[in-house]
Amino acid sequence: MASVELAGIACCVPERILTNSDLEKLVETSDEWIIKRTGISTRHVITKETTVELGYKAACMAIEQAGIDKNEIGLIVLSTVTGEYLTPSIASLIQKELDIDCPCMDVSAGCTGYIYGLVTGASLMDTLNLNAVLVIASEALSYYTDWTDRATCVLFGDGAGAVVLKKSAQSCMHYPILGGIPDREDVLYIKKELRATPFRCISQNPMQYLRMKGSEVFAFATNAVEETLRKLLKMCKDKPYTKIIPHQANEKIIDYVRRKMNLKKSQFFLNISQYANTSSATIPIALCDAYNKGWLKKGDRVALVGFGAGLTYGGVVIDWTI
Ligand code: ACO
């Protein structure tokens, strides 16, 4: 893994908060059911904001915190599954707002996208001999949520997080794991609305909303998180990680893995109660929140672990240096 340090971290969520009682007015559900089955109380949902705006705001704050000139950034990697544009990339649109010159690319790996983005950013930093890389995740799941489907609409929220990676003598990022298995049962997807080719006209596609087979995803997720955490533990056995920031999809998934691995509740950082599942943005939002609340301290060794559509999964160990 390239020698990188994590120099700046920031996040940004839309102002509008949607509570469980707000959802009680949309679908047949209850605050009690949602909290008991998922751990979620509120989520932030876009009104006028876009993934570009949220990502841009998070990026600006991360650059400021890193104390670098924006022109030092040699690459922007952005993870999203909900961007407003197919092309150009959301990374390029954020680049336009930042007004800098550098290569830009989007990464799509479901909710594991941020781990894929971090690993891609750090690896390309080495390959291209760059001094600084911006890795952002920005998501607006609410565009693709079926607000009449109680099984999914209670789960998601919108938001963005960004990290500045800087070249350093000692690396803070170790043991990357990126994985994927075929989703043979179509347990999790958002299908694009296709329009037309010269030979075929497809005007409406009713499947453009997020569709999920909850219990199948639950089974995959618990397995993927446990296996990844166990692999990471083996890889860093000389200096094991003591803290874990998981993808925040459902508190029950984390509880299940925690009990199975005999880990302490205090080892996990969770903010799903406040933000719900913001897909690939949950990990950088949680990193930012954990840092701002003083849960992550200089010298901590933390494991990041994610899973998502694909089906993808991944993890990485970070030595916290800020
Ligand atoms: N409010 C009230 N009742 C509900 C709701 C709701 N919002 N949603 C479902 N129910 C009902 C169901 O209709 C069902 O009723 P029935 O018994 O009369 O048929 C009952 O509650 C139980 O439904 P289940 O689907 O079995 O509930 P379960 O305990 O499995 O919880 C959940 C569902 C929360 C979706 C769970 O399966 C889960 O968390 N799965 C993983 C989801 C996940 O991680 N998604 C994120 C990955 S994708 C990504 O990150 C972008």
Short mmCIF file of C-alpha atoms and ligand atoms in Angstrom, two decimals:
data_model
loop_
_atom_site.label_atom_id
_atom_site.label_comp_id
_atom_site.label_asym_id
_atom_site.label_seq_id
_atom_site.Cartn_x
_atom_site.Cartn_y
_atom_site.Cartn_z
CA MET A 1 0.00 0.00 0.00
CA ALA A 2 1.22 3.49 -0.83
CA SER A 3 2.67 5.67 1.92
CA VAL A 4 -0.21 7.98 2.68
CA GLU A 5 -1.48 9.93 5.65
CA LEU A 6 -5.03 10.96 6.23
CA ALA A 7 -4.66 14.72 6.49
CA GLY A 8 -8.21 16.07 6.49
CA ILE A 9 -11.71 14.72 7.03
CA ALA A 10 -15.09 16.42 6.73
CA CYS A 11 -18.74 15.67 6.08
CA CYS A 12 -21.88 17.46 5.03
CA VAL A 13 -25.53 16.45 5.27
CA PRO A 14 -28.65 18.21 3.97
CA GLU A 15 -30.42 20.47 6.44
CA ARG A 16 -33.81 18.79 6.23
CA ILE A 17 -34.38 16.07 8.83
CA LEU A 18 -36.96 13.34 8.28
CA THR A 19 -38.00 11.65 11.52
CA ASN A 20 -39.61 8.29 12.06
CA SER A 21 -42.84 10.08 12.97
CA ASP A 22 -42.69 11.91 9.61
CA LEU A 23 -42.48 8.47 7.96
CA GLU A 24 -45.50 7.29 9.96
CA LYS A 25 -47.46 9.81 7.87
CA LEU A 26 -46.15 8.36 4.57
CA VAL A 27 -46.38 4.60 5.11
CA GLU A 28 -47.80 2.15 7.62
CA THR A 29 -44.93 2.02 10.08
CA SER A 30 -44.03 3.13 13.58
CA ASP A 31 -41.14 4.80 15.35
CA GLU A 32 -40.99 1.73 17.61
CA TRP A 33 -40.71 -0.75 14.68
CA ILE A 34 -38.01 1.26 12.93
CA ILE A 35 -35.88 1.74 16.04
CA LYS A 36 -36.26 -1.88 17.16
CA ARG A 37 -35.42 -3.42 13.74
CA THR A 38 -32.82 -0.93 12.49
CA GLY A 39 -31.65 1.48 15.23
CA ILE A 40 -32.62 4.47 13.03
CA SER A 41 -34.40 7.52 14.49
CA THR A 42 -33.78 10.26 11.92
CA ARG A 43 -32.20 10.78 8.51
CA HIS A 44 -31.18 13.89 6.56
CA VAL A 45 -32.85 14.21 3.16
CA ILE A 46 -32.09 16.59 0.31
CA THR A 47 -34.55 19.29 -0.65
CA LYS A 48 -32.66 21.45 -3.14
CA GLU A 49 -29.14 20.12 -2.53
CA THR A 50 -27.40 17.82 -5.02
CA THR A 51 -24.69 15.18 -4.63
CA VAL A 52 -22.33 17.66 -6.32
CA GLU A 53 -23.09 20.38 -3.75
CA LEU A 54 -22.84 18.06 -0.75
CA GLY A 55 -19.62 16.50 -2.03
CA TYR A 56 -18.16 19.92 -2.85
CA LYS A 57 -18.90 21.29 0.62
CA ALA A 58 -17.36 18.25 2.32
CA ALA A 59 -14.33 18.48 0.00
CA CYS A 60 -13.72 22.19 0.77
CA MET A 61 -13.82 21.54 4.52
CA ALA A 62 -11.50 18.52 4.22
CA ILE A 63 -8.99 20.56 2.14
CA GLU A 64 -9.09 23.37 4.70
CA GLN A 65 -8.52 20.95 7.55
CA ALA A 66 -5.62 19.30 5.71
CA GLY A 67 -4.00 22.73 5.43
CA ILE A 68 -3.08 22.29 1.77
CA ASP A 69 -3.57 24.48 -1.27
CA LYS A 70 -6.39 23.04 -3.38
CA ASN A 71 -4.02 23.02 -6.37
CA GLU A 72 -1.89 20.38 -4.63
CA ILE A 73 -4.67 17.85 -5.26
CA GLY A 74 -3.53 15.50 -8.00
CA LEU A 75 -6.65 13.31 -8.26
CA ILE A 76 -10.30 13.28 -7.23
CA VAL A 77 -11.97 9.91 -6.63
CA LEU A 78 -15.67 10.06 -5.85
CA SER A 79 -17.91 7.23 -4.79
CA THR A 80 -21.61 7.39 -5.54
CA VAL A 81 -24.51 5.23 -6.68
CA THR A 82 -26.92 8.15 -6.81
CA GLY A 83 -25.21 10.96 -8.74
CA GLU A 84 -27.35 13.28 -10.88
CA TYR A 85 -25.22 12.75 -13.99
CA LEU A 86 -24.16 9.68 -15.95
CA THR A 87 -21.46 11.80 -17.52
CA PRO A 88 -19.44 13.81 -16.71
CA SER A 89 -18.52 12.15 -13.47
CA ILE A 90 -19.65 13.71 -10.20
CA ALA A 91 -15.92 14.00 -9.42
CA SER A 92 -15.48 16.19 -12.52
CA LEU A 93 -18.44 18.36 -11.54
CA ILE A 94 -16.93 18.88 -8.08
CA GLN A 95 -13.61 19.64 -9.78
CA LYS A 96 -15.37 22.40 -11.74
CA GLU A 97 -16.60 23.94 -8.47
CA LEU A 98 -13.14 23.65 -6.92
CA ASP A 99 -11.64 25.13 -10.10
CA ILE A 100 -8.54 22.92 -10.17
CA ASP A 101 -6.89 20.77 -12.84
CA CYS A 102 -6.43 17.06 -12.11
CA PRO A 103 -7.76 13.66 -13.20
CA CYS A 104 -11.21 12.83 -11.85
CA MET A 105 -13.18 9.60 -11.64
CA ASP A 106 -16.27 8.12 -10.05
CA VAL A 107 -16.26 4.73 -8.38
CA SER A 108 -19.43 2.63 -8.21
CA ALA A 109 -19.24 -0.28 -5.80
CA GLY A 110 -22.51 0.00 -3.90
CA CYS A 111 -22.17 0.90 -0.25
CA THR A 112 -18.60 -0.45 -0.27
CA GLY A 113 -17.70 2.39 -2.67
CA TYR A 114 -15.81 4.43 -0.11
CA ILE A 115 -13.44 1.59 0.73
CA TYR A 116 -12.92 0.98 -3.00
CA GLY A 117 -12.36 4.74 -3.44
CA LEU A 118 -9.80 4.98 -0.62
CA VAL A 119 -7.84 2.01 -1.96
CA THR A 120 -8.01 3.35 -5.54
CA GLY A 121 -6.94 6.83 -4.40
CA ALA A 122 -4.01 5.57 -2.32
CA SER A 123 -2.84 3.18 -5.06
CA LEU A 124 -3.01 5.81 -7.80
CA MET A 125 -1.21 8.26 -5.55
CA ASP A 126 1.71 5.83 -5.68
CA THR A 127 1.41 4.98 -9.39
CA LEU A 128 1.09 8.60 -10.51
CA ASN A 129 3.47 9.95 -7.84
CA LEU A 130 0.95 12.45 -6.49
CA ASN A 131 1.23 14.59 -3.35
CA ALA A 132 -2.44 14.73 -2.43
CA VAL A 133 -5.65 12.93 -3.38
CA LEU A 134 -9.23 13.82 -2.54
CA VAL A 135 -11.53 10.85 -1.85
CA ILE A 136 -15.19 11.79 -1.56
CA ALA A 137 -18.47 9.91 -1.19
CA SER A 138 -21.69 11.74 -1.92
CA GLU A 139 -25.10 10.11 -1.97
CA ALA A 140 -28.74 11.06 -2.38
CA LEU A 141 -30.55 7.76 -1.85
CA SER A 142 -33.79 9.70 -1.48
CA TYR A 143 -33.91 10.20 -5.29
CA TYR A 144 -34.16 6.43 -5.70
CA THR A 145 -36.22 5.50 -2.67
CA ASP A 146 -39.72 4.21 -3.23
CA TRP A 147 -41.51 6.33 -0.63
CA THR A 148 -44.51 3.98 -0.75
CA ASP A 149 -42.44 0.92 0.21
CA ARG A 150 -42.19 0.70 4.01
CA ALA A 151 -39.64 -2.11 3.81
CA THR A 152 -37.02 0.20 2.27
CA CYS A 153 -38.01 3.86 2.73
CA VAL A 154 -37.29 3.84 6.46
CA LEU A 155 -33.68 2.78 5.95
CA PHE A 156 -31.99 5.49 3.91
CA GLY A 157 -30.68 9.04 4.13
CA ASP A 158 -28.50 11.48 2.15
CA GLY A 159 -25.08 12.96 2.82
CA ALA A 160 -21.42 13.24 1.89
CA GLY A 161 -17.98 12.81 3.40
CA ALA A 162 -14.48 13.60 2.15
CA VAL A 163 -10.92 12.77 3.06
CA VAL A 164 -7.65 14.30 1.90
CA LEU A 165 -4.85 11.75 1.54
CA LYS A 166 -1.32 13.13 1.58
CA LYS A 167 1.94 11.47 0.66
CA SER A 168 3.88 10.65 3.82
CA ALA A 169 7.00 8.83 4.97
CA GLN A 170 4.96 6.42 7.08
CA SER A 171 1.75 4.93 5.80
CA CYS A 172 -1.41 5.14 7.86
CA MET A 173 -3.40 2.84 5.58
CA HIS A 174 -2.85 -0.93 5.74
CA TYR A 175 -4.17 -4.32 4.64
CA PRO A 176 -6.77 -3.36 2.02
CA ILE A 177 -9.37 -5.99 1.25
CA LEU A 178 -11.69 -5.58 -1.74
CA GLY A 179 -14.14 -8.37 -2.48
CA GLY A 180 -17.15 -9.20 -4.56
CA ILE A 181 -19.47 -12.11 -5.22
CA PRO A 182 -22.20 -12.38 -7.88
CA ASP A 183 -25.67 -11.26 -6.79
CA ARG A 184 -27.38 -14.28 -8.35
CA GLU A 185 -30.74 -13.61 -6.66
CA ASP A 186 -30.83 -9.86 -7.46
CA VAL A 187 -31.08 -9.03 -3.77
CA LEU A 188 -30.08 -5.39 -4.11
CA TYR A 189 -30.24 -3.06 -7.10
CA ILE A 190 -31.36 0.23 -8.60
CA LYS A 191 -32.02 -0.19 -12.31
CA LYS A 192 -31.59 2.85 -14.55
CA GLU A 193 -34.46 4.20 -16.58
CA LEU A 194 -33.46 3.26 -20.11
CA ARG A 195 -34.76 5.37 -22.98
CA ALA A 196 -34.23 4.32 -26.58
CA THR A 197 -31.88 2.81 -29.15
CA PRO A 198 -32.52 2.92 -32.93
CA PHE A 199 -33.99 -0.57 -32.58
CA ARG A 200 -35.82 -0.42 -29.32
CA CYS A 201 -37.86 2.17 -27.48
CA ILE A 202 -38.04 1.91 -23.71
CA SER A 203 -39.88 4.89 -22.35
CA GLN A 204 -40.68 3.88 -18.78
CA ASN A 205 -38.97 1.51 -16.46
CA PRO A 206 -40.87 0.96 -13.23
CA MET A 207 -37.83 -0.63 -11.56
CA GLN A 208 -35.79 2.54 -11.23
CA TYR A 209 -36.24 2.58 -7.44
CA LEU A 210 -33.99 0.78 -5.03
CA ARG A 211 -35.18 -2.80 -4.58
CA MET A 212 -33.91 -5.04 -1.83
CA LYS A 213 -34.53 -8.48 -0.41
CA GLY A 214 -33.87 -7.49 3.21
CA SER A 215 -33.23 -10.84 4.86
CA GLU A 216 -30.91 -12.02 2.03
CA VAL A 217 -28.92 -8.78 2.29
CA PHE A 218 -28.82 -9.23 6.07
CA ALA A 219 -27.34 -12.73 5.69
CA PHE A 220 -24.73 -11.56 3.15
CA ALA A 221 -23.86 -8.50 5.23
CA THR A 222 -23.30 -10.28 8.54
CA ASN A 223 -21.12 -12.86 6.82
CA ALA A 224 -19.10 -10.31 4.82
CA VAL A 225 -18.51 -8.03 7.82
CA GLU A 226 -17.46 -10.90 10.08
CA GLU A 227 -15.13 -12.46 7.50
CA THR A 228 -13.52 -9.15 6.61
CA LEU A 229 -12.97 -8.20 10.26
CA ARG A 230 -11.47 -11.64 10.99
CA LYS A 231 -9.16 -11.40 7.95
CA LEU A 232 -8.04 -7.92 8.96
CA LEU A 233 -7.34 -9.12 12.52
CA LYS A 234 -5.17 -11.91 11.16
CA MET A 235 -3.28 -9.51 8.89
CA CYS A 236 -2.53 -7.00 11.64
CA LYS A 237 -1.94 -9.44 14.48
CA ASP A 238 1.28 -7.65 15.53
CA LYS A 239 -0.74 -4.53 16.25
CA PRO A 240 -4.47 -5.42 16.19
CA TYR A 241 -7.08 -2.78 15.51
CA THR A 242 -9.06 -1.85 18.61
CA LYS A 243 -11.81 0.26 17.04
CA ILE A 244 -14.20 -0.43 14.16
CA ILE A 245 -16.18 1.87 11.89
CA PRO A 246 -18.60 -0.27 9.89
CA HIS A 247 -20.92 0.63 7.03
CA GLN A 248 -24.05 1.84 8.83
CA ALA A 249 -26.92 -0.08 7.21
CA ASN A 250 -28.66 -1.56 10.21
CA GLU A 251 -27.61 -1.63 13.88
CA LYS A 252 -28.80 -5.26 14.03
CA ILE A 253 -26.13 -6.30 11.50
CA ILE A 254 -23.42 -4.80 13.71
CA ASP A 255 -24.90 -6.27 16.91
CA TYR A 256 -24.99 -9.72 15.32
CA VAL A 257 -21.33 -9.57 14.22
CA ARG A 258 -20.23 -8.05 17.53
CA ARG A 259 -21.80 -10.86 19.53
CA LYS A 260 -20.45 -13.54 17.19
CA MET A 261 -16.91 -12.17 17.39
CA ASN A 262 -17.16 -11.45 21.10
CA LEU A 263 -16.27 -7.78 20.60
CA LYS A 264 -17.29 -4.93 22.89
CA LYS A 265 -20.03 -2.47 21.99
CA SER A 266 -17.62 0.37 22.80
CA GLN A 267 -15.29 -0.80 20.00
CA PHE A 268 -17.83 0.16 17.31
CA PHE A 269 -18.72 3.68 16.26
CA LEU A 270 -22.37 3.97 15.28
CA ASN A 271 -24.29 7.04 14.16
CA ILE A 272 -26.98 5.27 12.14
CA SER A 273 -29.58 6.50 14.64
CA GLN A 274 -29.05 10.06 13.38
CA TYR A 275 -28.14 9.61 9.68
CA ALA A 276 -29.57 6.20 8.61
CA ASN A 277 -27.94 4.42 5.66
CA THR A 278 -26.33 6.94 3.29
CA SER A 279 -24.81 4.14 1.15
CA SER A 280 -21.12 4.72 0.43
CA ALA A 281 -21.16 7.96 2.45
CA THR A 282 -21.83 6.26 5.81
CA ILE A 283 -18.16 5.42 6.44
CA PRO A 284 -16.67 8.90 5.80
CA ILE A 285 -19.58 10.55 7.65
CA ALA A 286 -18.98 8.21 10.60
CA LEU A 287 -15.19 8.81 10.43
CA CYS A 288 -15.79 12.55 10.52
CA ASP A 289 -18.35 12.28 13.34
CA ALA A 290 -16.11 9.93 15.35
CA TYR A 291 -13.20 12.36 14.99
CA ASN A 292 -15.27 15.45 15.86
CA LYS A 293 -16.73 13.72 18.94
CA GLY A 294 -13.27 12.70 20.15
CA TRP A 295 -14.05 8.96 19.81
CA LEU A 296 -11.13 8.60 17.37
CA LYS A 297 -7.88 9.71 18.91
CA LYS A 298 -4.37 10.14 17.53
CA GLY A 299 -2.63 6.76 17.69
CA ASP A 300 -5.83 4.68 17.40
CA ARG A 301 -5.81 1.78 14.97
CA VAL A 302 -9.26 1.55 13.38
CA ALA A 303 -10.76 -0.98 10.95
CA LEU A 304 -13.18 0.26 8.29
CA VAL A 305 -15.51 -2.41 6.94
CA GLY A 306 -18.23 -2.20 4.31
CA PHE A 307 -20.62 -4.22 2.16
CA GLY A 308 -23.12 -3.39 -0.50
CA ALA A 309 -24.75 -4.00 -3.85
CA GLY A 310 -22.77 -6.04 -6.32
CA LEU A 311 -22.43 -7.85 -4.02
CA THR A 312 -19.29 -6.10 -2.82
CA TYR A 313 -17.44 -5.96 0.45
CA GLY A 314 -14.17 -4.55 1.70
CA GLY A 315 -12.10 -3.34 4.58
CA VAL A 316 -8.93 -1.48 5.47
CA VAL A 317 -7.00 -0.64 8.64
CA ILE A 318 -6.13 2.99 9.38
CA ASP A 319 -3.71 4.40 11.93
CA TRP A 320 -5.33 7.63 13.04
CA THR A 321 -2.82 10.47 12.90
CA ILE A 322 -4.83 13.69 13.21
N1 ACO B 1 -42.71 -0.80 9.46
C1 ACO B 1 -43.52 -1.73 9.98
N2 ACO B 1 -43.51 -3.00 9.56
C2 ACO B 1 -42.67 -3.33 8.57
C3 ACO B 1 -41.79 -2.40 7.98
C4 ACO B 1 -41.85 -1.08 8.47
N3 ACO B 1 -41.07 -0.10 7.99
N4 ACO B 1 -41.06 -3.01 7.03
C5 ACO B 1 -41.44 -4.29 7.03
N5 ACO B 1 -42.41 -4.49 7.94
C6 ACO B 1 -43.11 -5.70 8.29
C7 ACO B 1 -43.10 -6.71 7.18
O1 ACO B 1 -44.15 -6.46 6.27
C8 ACO B 1 -43.30 -8.00 7.95
O2 ACO B 1 -44.66 -8.13 8.26
P1 ACO B 1 -45.35 -9.58 8.24
O3 ACO B 1 -44.63 -10.38 9.31
O4 ACO B 1 -46.76 -9.26 8.57
O5 ACO B 1 -45.13 -10.11 6.87
C9 ACO B 1 -42.54 -7.75 9.25
O6 ACO B 1 -42.43 -6.34 9.37
C10 ACO B 1 -41.18 -8.36 9.30
O7 ACO B 1 -40.54 -8.04 8.08
P2 ACO B 1 -39.07 -8.52 7.77
O8 ACO B 1 -38.68 -8.04 6.42
O9 ACO B 1 -38.96 -9.97 8.10
O10 ACO B 1 -38.29 -7.69 8.89
P3 ACO B 1 -36.80 -7.85 9.33
O11 ACO B 1 -36.72 -8.03 10.79
O12 ACO B 1 -36.05 -8.81 8.44
O13 ACO B 1 -36.21 -6.40 9.05
C11 ACO B 1 -34.89 -5.16 7.47
C12 ACO B 1 -36.21 -5.85 7.74
C13 ACO B 1 -34.71 -4.07 8.51
C14 ACO B 1 -34.92 -4.53 6.10
C15 ACO B 1 -33.75 -6.21 7.58
O14 ACO B 1 -34.03 -7.32 6.78
C16 ACO B 1 -32.43 -5.66 7.17
O15 ACO B 1 -31.87 -4.79 7.83
N6 ACO B 1 -31.83 -6.19 6.13
C17 ACO B 1 -30.56 -5.69 5.66
C18 ACO B 1 -30.82 -4.46 4.92
C19 ACO B 1 -29.57 -3.73 4.60
O16 ACO B 1 -28.54 -3.87 5.23
N7 ACO B 1 -29.68 -2.91 3.61
C20 ACO B 1 -28.61 -2.10 3.31
C21 ACO B 1 -27.78 -2.66 2.25
S1 ACO B 1 -28.04 -1.74 0.92
C22 ACO B 1 -27.20 -0.42 1.07
O17 ACO B 1 -26.46 -0.25 2.03
C23 ACO B 1 -27.50 0.66 0.06
#
